[in-house]
mmCIF file of N, CA and C in Angstrom:
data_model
loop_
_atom_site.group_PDB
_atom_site.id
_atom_site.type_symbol
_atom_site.label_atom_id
_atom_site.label_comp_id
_atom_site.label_asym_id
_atom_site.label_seq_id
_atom_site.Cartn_x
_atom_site.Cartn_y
_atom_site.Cartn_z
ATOM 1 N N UNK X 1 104.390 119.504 74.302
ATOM 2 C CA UNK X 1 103.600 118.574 75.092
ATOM 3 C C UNK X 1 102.179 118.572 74.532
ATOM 4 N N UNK X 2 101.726 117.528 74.430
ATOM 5 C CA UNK X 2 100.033 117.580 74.099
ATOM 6 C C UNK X 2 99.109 118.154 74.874
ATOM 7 N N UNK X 3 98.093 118.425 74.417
ATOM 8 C CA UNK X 3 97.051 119.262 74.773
ATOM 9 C C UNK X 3 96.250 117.841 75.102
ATOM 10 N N UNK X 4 95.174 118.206 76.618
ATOM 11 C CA UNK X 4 94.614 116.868 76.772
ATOM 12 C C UNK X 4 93.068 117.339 76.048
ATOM 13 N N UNK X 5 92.649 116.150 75.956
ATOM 14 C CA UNK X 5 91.308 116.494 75.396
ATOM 15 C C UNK X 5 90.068 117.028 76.680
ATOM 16 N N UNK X 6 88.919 117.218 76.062
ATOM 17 C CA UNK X 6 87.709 117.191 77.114
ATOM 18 C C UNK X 6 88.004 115.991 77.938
ATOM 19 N N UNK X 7 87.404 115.009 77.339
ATOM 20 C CA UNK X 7 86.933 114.001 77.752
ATOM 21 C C UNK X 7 88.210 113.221 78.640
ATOM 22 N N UNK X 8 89.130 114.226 78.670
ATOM 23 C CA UNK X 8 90.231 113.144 79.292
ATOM 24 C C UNK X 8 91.675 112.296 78.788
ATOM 25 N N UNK X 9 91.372 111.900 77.515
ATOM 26 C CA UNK X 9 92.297 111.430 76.717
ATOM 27 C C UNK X 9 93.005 112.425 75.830
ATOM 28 N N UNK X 10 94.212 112.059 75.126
ATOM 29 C CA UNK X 10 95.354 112.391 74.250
ATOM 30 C C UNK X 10 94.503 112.340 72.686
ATOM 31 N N UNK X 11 94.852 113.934 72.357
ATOM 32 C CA UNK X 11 94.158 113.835 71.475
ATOM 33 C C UNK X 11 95.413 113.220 69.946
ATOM 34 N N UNK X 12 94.658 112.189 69.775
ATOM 35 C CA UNK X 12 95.616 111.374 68.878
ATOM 36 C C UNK X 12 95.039 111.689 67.190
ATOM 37 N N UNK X 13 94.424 112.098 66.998
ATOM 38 C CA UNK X 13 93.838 112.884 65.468
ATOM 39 C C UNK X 13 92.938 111.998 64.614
ATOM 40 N N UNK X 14 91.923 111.146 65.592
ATOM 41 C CA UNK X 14 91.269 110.504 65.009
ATOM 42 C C UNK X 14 89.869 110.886 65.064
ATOM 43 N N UNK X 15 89.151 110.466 63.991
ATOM 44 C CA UNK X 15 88.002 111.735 64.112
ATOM 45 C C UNK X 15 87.176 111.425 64.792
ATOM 46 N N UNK X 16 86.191 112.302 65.448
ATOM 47 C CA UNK X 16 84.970 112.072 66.142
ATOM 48 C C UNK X 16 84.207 111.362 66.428
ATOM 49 N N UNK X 17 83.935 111.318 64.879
ATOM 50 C CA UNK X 17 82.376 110.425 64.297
ATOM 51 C C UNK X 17 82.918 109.099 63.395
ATOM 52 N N UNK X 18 83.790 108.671 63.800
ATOM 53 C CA UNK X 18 83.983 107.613 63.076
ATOM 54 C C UNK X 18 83.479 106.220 63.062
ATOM 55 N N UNK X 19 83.156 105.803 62.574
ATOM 56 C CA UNK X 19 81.989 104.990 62.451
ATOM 57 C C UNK X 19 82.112 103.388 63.407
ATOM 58 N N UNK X 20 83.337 103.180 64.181
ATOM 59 C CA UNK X 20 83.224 102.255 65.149
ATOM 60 C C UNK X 20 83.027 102.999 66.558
ATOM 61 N N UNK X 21 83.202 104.297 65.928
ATOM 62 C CA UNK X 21 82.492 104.705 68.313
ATOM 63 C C UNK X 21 81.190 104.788 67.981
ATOM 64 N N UNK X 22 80.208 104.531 66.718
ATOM 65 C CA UNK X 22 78.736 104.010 66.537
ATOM 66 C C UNK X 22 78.782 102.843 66.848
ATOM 67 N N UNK X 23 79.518 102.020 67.063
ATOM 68 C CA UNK X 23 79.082 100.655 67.738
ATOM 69 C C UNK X 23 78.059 100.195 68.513
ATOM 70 N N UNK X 24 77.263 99.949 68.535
ATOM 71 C CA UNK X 24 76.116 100.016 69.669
ATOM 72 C C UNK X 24 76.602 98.722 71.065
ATOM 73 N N UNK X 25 77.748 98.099 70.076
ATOM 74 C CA UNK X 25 78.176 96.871 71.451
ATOM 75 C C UNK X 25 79.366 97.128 72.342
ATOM 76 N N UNK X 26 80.084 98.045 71.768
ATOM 77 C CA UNK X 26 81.638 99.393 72.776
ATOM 78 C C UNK X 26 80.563 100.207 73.279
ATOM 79 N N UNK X 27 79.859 100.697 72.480
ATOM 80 C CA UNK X 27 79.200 102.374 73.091
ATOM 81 C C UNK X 27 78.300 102.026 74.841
ATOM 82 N N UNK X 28 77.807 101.016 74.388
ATOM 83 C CA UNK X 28 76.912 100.850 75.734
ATOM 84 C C UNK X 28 77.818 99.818 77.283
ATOM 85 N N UNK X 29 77.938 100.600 78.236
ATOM 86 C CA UNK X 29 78.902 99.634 79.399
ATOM 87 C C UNK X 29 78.197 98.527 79.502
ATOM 88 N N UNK X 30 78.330 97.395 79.027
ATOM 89 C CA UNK X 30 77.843 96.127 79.955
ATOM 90 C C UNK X 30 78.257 95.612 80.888
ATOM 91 N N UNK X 31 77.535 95.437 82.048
ATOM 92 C CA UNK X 31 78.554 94.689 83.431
ATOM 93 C C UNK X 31 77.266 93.770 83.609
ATOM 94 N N UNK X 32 78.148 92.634 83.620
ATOM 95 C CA UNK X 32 77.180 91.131 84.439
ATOM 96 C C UNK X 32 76.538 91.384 85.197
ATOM 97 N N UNK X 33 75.325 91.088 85.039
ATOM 98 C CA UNK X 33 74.143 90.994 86.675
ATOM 99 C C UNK X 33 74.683 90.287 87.381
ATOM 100 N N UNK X 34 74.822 90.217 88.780
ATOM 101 C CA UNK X 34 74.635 89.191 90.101
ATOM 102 C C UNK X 34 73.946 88.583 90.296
ATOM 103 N N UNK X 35 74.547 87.065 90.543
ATOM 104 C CA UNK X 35 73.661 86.087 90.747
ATOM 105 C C UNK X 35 72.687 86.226 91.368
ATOM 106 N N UNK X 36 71.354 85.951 91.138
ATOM 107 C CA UNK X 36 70.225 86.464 91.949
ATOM 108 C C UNK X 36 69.993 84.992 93.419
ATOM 109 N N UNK X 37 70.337 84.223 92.864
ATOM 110 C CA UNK X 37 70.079 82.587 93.624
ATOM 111 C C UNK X 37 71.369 82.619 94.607
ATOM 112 N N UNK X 38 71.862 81.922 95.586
ATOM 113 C CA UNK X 38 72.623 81.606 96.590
ATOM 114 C C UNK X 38 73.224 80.470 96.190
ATOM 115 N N UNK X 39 74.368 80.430 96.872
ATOM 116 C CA UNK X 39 75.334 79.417 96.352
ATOM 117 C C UNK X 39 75.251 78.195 96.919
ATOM 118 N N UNK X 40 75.320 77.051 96.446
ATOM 119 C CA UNK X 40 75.608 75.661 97.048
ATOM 120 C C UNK X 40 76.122 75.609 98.494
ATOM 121 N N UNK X 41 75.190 74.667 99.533
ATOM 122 C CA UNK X 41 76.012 74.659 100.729
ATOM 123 C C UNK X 41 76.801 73.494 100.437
ATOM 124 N N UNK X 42 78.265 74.067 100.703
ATOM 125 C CA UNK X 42 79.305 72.798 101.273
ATOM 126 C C UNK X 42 78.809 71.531 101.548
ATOM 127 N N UNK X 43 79.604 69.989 101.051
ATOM 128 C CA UNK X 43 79.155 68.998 101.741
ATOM 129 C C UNK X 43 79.719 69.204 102.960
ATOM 130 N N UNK X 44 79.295 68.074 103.660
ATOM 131 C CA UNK X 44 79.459 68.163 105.901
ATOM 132 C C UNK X 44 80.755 67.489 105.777
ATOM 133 N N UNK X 45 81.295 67.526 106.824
ATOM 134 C CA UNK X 45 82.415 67.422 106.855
ATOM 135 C C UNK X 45 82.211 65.451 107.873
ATOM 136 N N UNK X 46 83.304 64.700 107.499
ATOM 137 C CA UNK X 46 82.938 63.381 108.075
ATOM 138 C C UNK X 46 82.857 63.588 109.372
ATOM 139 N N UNK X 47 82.047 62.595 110.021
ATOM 140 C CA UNK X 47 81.628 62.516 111.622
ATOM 141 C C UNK X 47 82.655 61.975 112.438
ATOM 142 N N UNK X 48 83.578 62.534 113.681
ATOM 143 C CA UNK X 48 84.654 62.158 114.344
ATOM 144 C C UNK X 48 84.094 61.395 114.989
ATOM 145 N N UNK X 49 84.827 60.049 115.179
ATOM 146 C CA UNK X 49 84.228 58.583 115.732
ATOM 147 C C UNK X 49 84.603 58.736 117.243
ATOM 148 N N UNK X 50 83.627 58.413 117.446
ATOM 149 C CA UNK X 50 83.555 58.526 118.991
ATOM 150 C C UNK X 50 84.194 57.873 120.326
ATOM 151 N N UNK X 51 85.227 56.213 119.317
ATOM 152 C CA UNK X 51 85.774 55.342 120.088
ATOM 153 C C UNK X 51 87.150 56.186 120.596
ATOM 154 N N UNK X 52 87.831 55.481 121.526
ATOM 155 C CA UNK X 52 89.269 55.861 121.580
ATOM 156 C C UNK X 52 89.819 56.003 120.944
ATOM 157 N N UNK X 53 90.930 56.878 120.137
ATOM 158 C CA UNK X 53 92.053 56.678 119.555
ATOM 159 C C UNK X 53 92.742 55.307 119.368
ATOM 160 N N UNK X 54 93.236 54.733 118.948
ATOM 161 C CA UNK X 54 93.955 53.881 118.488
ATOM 162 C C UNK X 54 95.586 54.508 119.398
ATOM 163 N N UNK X 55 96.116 53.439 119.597
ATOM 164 C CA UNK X 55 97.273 53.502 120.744
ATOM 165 C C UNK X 55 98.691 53.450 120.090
ATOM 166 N N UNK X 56 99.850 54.625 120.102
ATOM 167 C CA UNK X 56 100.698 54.544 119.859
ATOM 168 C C UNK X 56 101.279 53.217 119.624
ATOM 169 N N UNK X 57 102.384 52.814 118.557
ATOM 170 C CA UNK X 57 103.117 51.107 118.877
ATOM 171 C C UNK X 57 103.980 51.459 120.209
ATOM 172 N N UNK X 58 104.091 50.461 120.643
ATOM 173 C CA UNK X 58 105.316 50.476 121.745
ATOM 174 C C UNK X 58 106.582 50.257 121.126
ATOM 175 N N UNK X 59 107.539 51.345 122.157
ATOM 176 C CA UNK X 59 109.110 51.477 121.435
ATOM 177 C C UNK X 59 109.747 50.731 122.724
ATOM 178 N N UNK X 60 110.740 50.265 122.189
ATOM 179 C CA UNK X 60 112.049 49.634 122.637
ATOM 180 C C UNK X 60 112.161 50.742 123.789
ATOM 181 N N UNK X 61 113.014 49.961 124.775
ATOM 182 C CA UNK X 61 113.017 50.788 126.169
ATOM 183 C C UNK X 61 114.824 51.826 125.535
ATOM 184 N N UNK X 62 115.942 50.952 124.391
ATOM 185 C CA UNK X 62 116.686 51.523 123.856
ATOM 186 C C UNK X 62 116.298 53.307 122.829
ATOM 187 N N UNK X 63 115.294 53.319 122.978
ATOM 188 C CA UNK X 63 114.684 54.527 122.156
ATOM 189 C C UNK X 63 114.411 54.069 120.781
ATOM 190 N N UNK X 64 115.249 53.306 120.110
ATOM 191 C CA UNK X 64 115.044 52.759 118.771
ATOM 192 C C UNK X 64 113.699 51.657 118.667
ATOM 193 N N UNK X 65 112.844 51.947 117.859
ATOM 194 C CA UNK X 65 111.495 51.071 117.543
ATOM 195 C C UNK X 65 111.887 50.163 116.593
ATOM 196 N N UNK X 66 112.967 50.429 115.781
ATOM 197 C CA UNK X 66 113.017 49.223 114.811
ATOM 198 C C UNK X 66 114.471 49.116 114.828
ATOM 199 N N UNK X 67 114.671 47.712 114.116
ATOM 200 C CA UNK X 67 115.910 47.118 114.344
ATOM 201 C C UNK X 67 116.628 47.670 113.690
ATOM 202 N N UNK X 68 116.716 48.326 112.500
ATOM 203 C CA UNK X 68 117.782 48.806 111.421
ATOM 204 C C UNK X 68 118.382 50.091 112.360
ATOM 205 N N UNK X 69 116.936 51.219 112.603
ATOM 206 C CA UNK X 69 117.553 52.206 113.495
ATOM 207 C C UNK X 69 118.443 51.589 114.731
ATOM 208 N N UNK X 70 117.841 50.762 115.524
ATOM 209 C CA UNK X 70 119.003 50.409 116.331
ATOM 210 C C UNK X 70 120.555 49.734 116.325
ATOM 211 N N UNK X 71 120.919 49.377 114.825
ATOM 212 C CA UNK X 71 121.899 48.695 114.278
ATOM 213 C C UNK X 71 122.502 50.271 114.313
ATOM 214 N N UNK X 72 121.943 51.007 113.362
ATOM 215 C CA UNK X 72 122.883 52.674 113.148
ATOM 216 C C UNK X 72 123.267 52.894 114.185
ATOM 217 N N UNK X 73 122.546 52.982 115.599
ATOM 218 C CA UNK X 73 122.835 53.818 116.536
ATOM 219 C C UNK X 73 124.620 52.876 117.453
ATOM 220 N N UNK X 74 123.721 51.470 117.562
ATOM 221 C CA UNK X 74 125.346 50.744 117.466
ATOM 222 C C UNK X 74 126.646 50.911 116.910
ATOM 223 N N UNK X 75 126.770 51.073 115.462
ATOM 224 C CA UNK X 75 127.545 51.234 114.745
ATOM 225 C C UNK X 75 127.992 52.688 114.332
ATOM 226 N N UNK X 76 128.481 53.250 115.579
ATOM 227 C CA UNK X 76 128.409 54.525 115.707
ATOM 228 C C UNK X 76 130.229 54.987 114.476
ATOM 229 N N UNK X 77 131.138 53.850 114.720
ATOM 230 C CA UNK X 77 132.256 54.287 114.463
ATOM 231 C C UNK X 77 132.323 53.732 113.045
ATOM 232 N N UNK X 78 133.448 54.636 112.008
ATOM 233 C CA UNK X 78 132.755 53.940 110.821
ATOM 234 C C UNK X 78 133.387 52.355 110.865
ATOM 235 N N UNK X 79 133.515 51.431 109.803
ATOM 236 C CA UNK X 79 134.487 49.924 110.100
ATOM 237 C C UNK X 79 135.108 50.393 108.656
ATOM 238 N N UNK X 80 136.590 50.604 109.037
ATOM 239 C CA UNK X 80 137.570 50.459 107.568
ATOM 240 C C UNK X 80 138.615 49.556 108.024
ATOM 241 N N UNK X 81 138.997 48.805 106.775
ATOM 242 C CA UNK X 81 139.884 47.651 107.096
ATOM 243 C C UNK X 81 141.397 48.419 107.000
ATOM 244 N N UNK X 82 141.491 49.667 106.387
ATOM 245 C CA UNK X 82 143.096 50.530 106.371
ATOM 246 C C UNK X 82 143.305 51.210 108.116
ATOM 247 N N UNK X 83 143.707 51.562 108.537
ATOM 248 C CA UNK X 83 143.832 52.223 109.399
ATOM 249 C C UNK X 83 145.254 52.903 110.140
#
């Protein structure tokens, strides 16, 4: 089993000082600053009109509002000319 290193990691046999952990752009953590300014307020949302609602259509006293639905509901049995 491997031996862990100091620092934490598997020591994989690469050397020390090798000349990309001199990187000065890996070596140093960069983390993004926070926005210092506040974010955009939301546009408003549209203004609910103040008149009445607008009024359901009126349905057929049969329950069916339109004629096709009320043809289906008629034609309950299928029509075959074999029987």
């Amino acid at each position: 089993m491997p031996k862990l290193r100091k620092s934490g990691g598997v020591n994989t046999g690469a050397d020390s000082h090798s000349p990309y952990l001199s990187d000065p752009e890996t070596s140093q953590s960069f983390t993004p600053k926070p926005p210092t300014g506040s974010a955009p307020r939301p546009p408003m949302a549209p203004k609910v009109p103040t008149s009445t609602p607008p009024r359901p259509p009126p349905t057929v006293p049969g329950g069916a509002s339109h004629p096709i639905i009320s043809n289906l509901k008629n034609n309950l049995r299928p029509s075959s000319i074999a029987s």
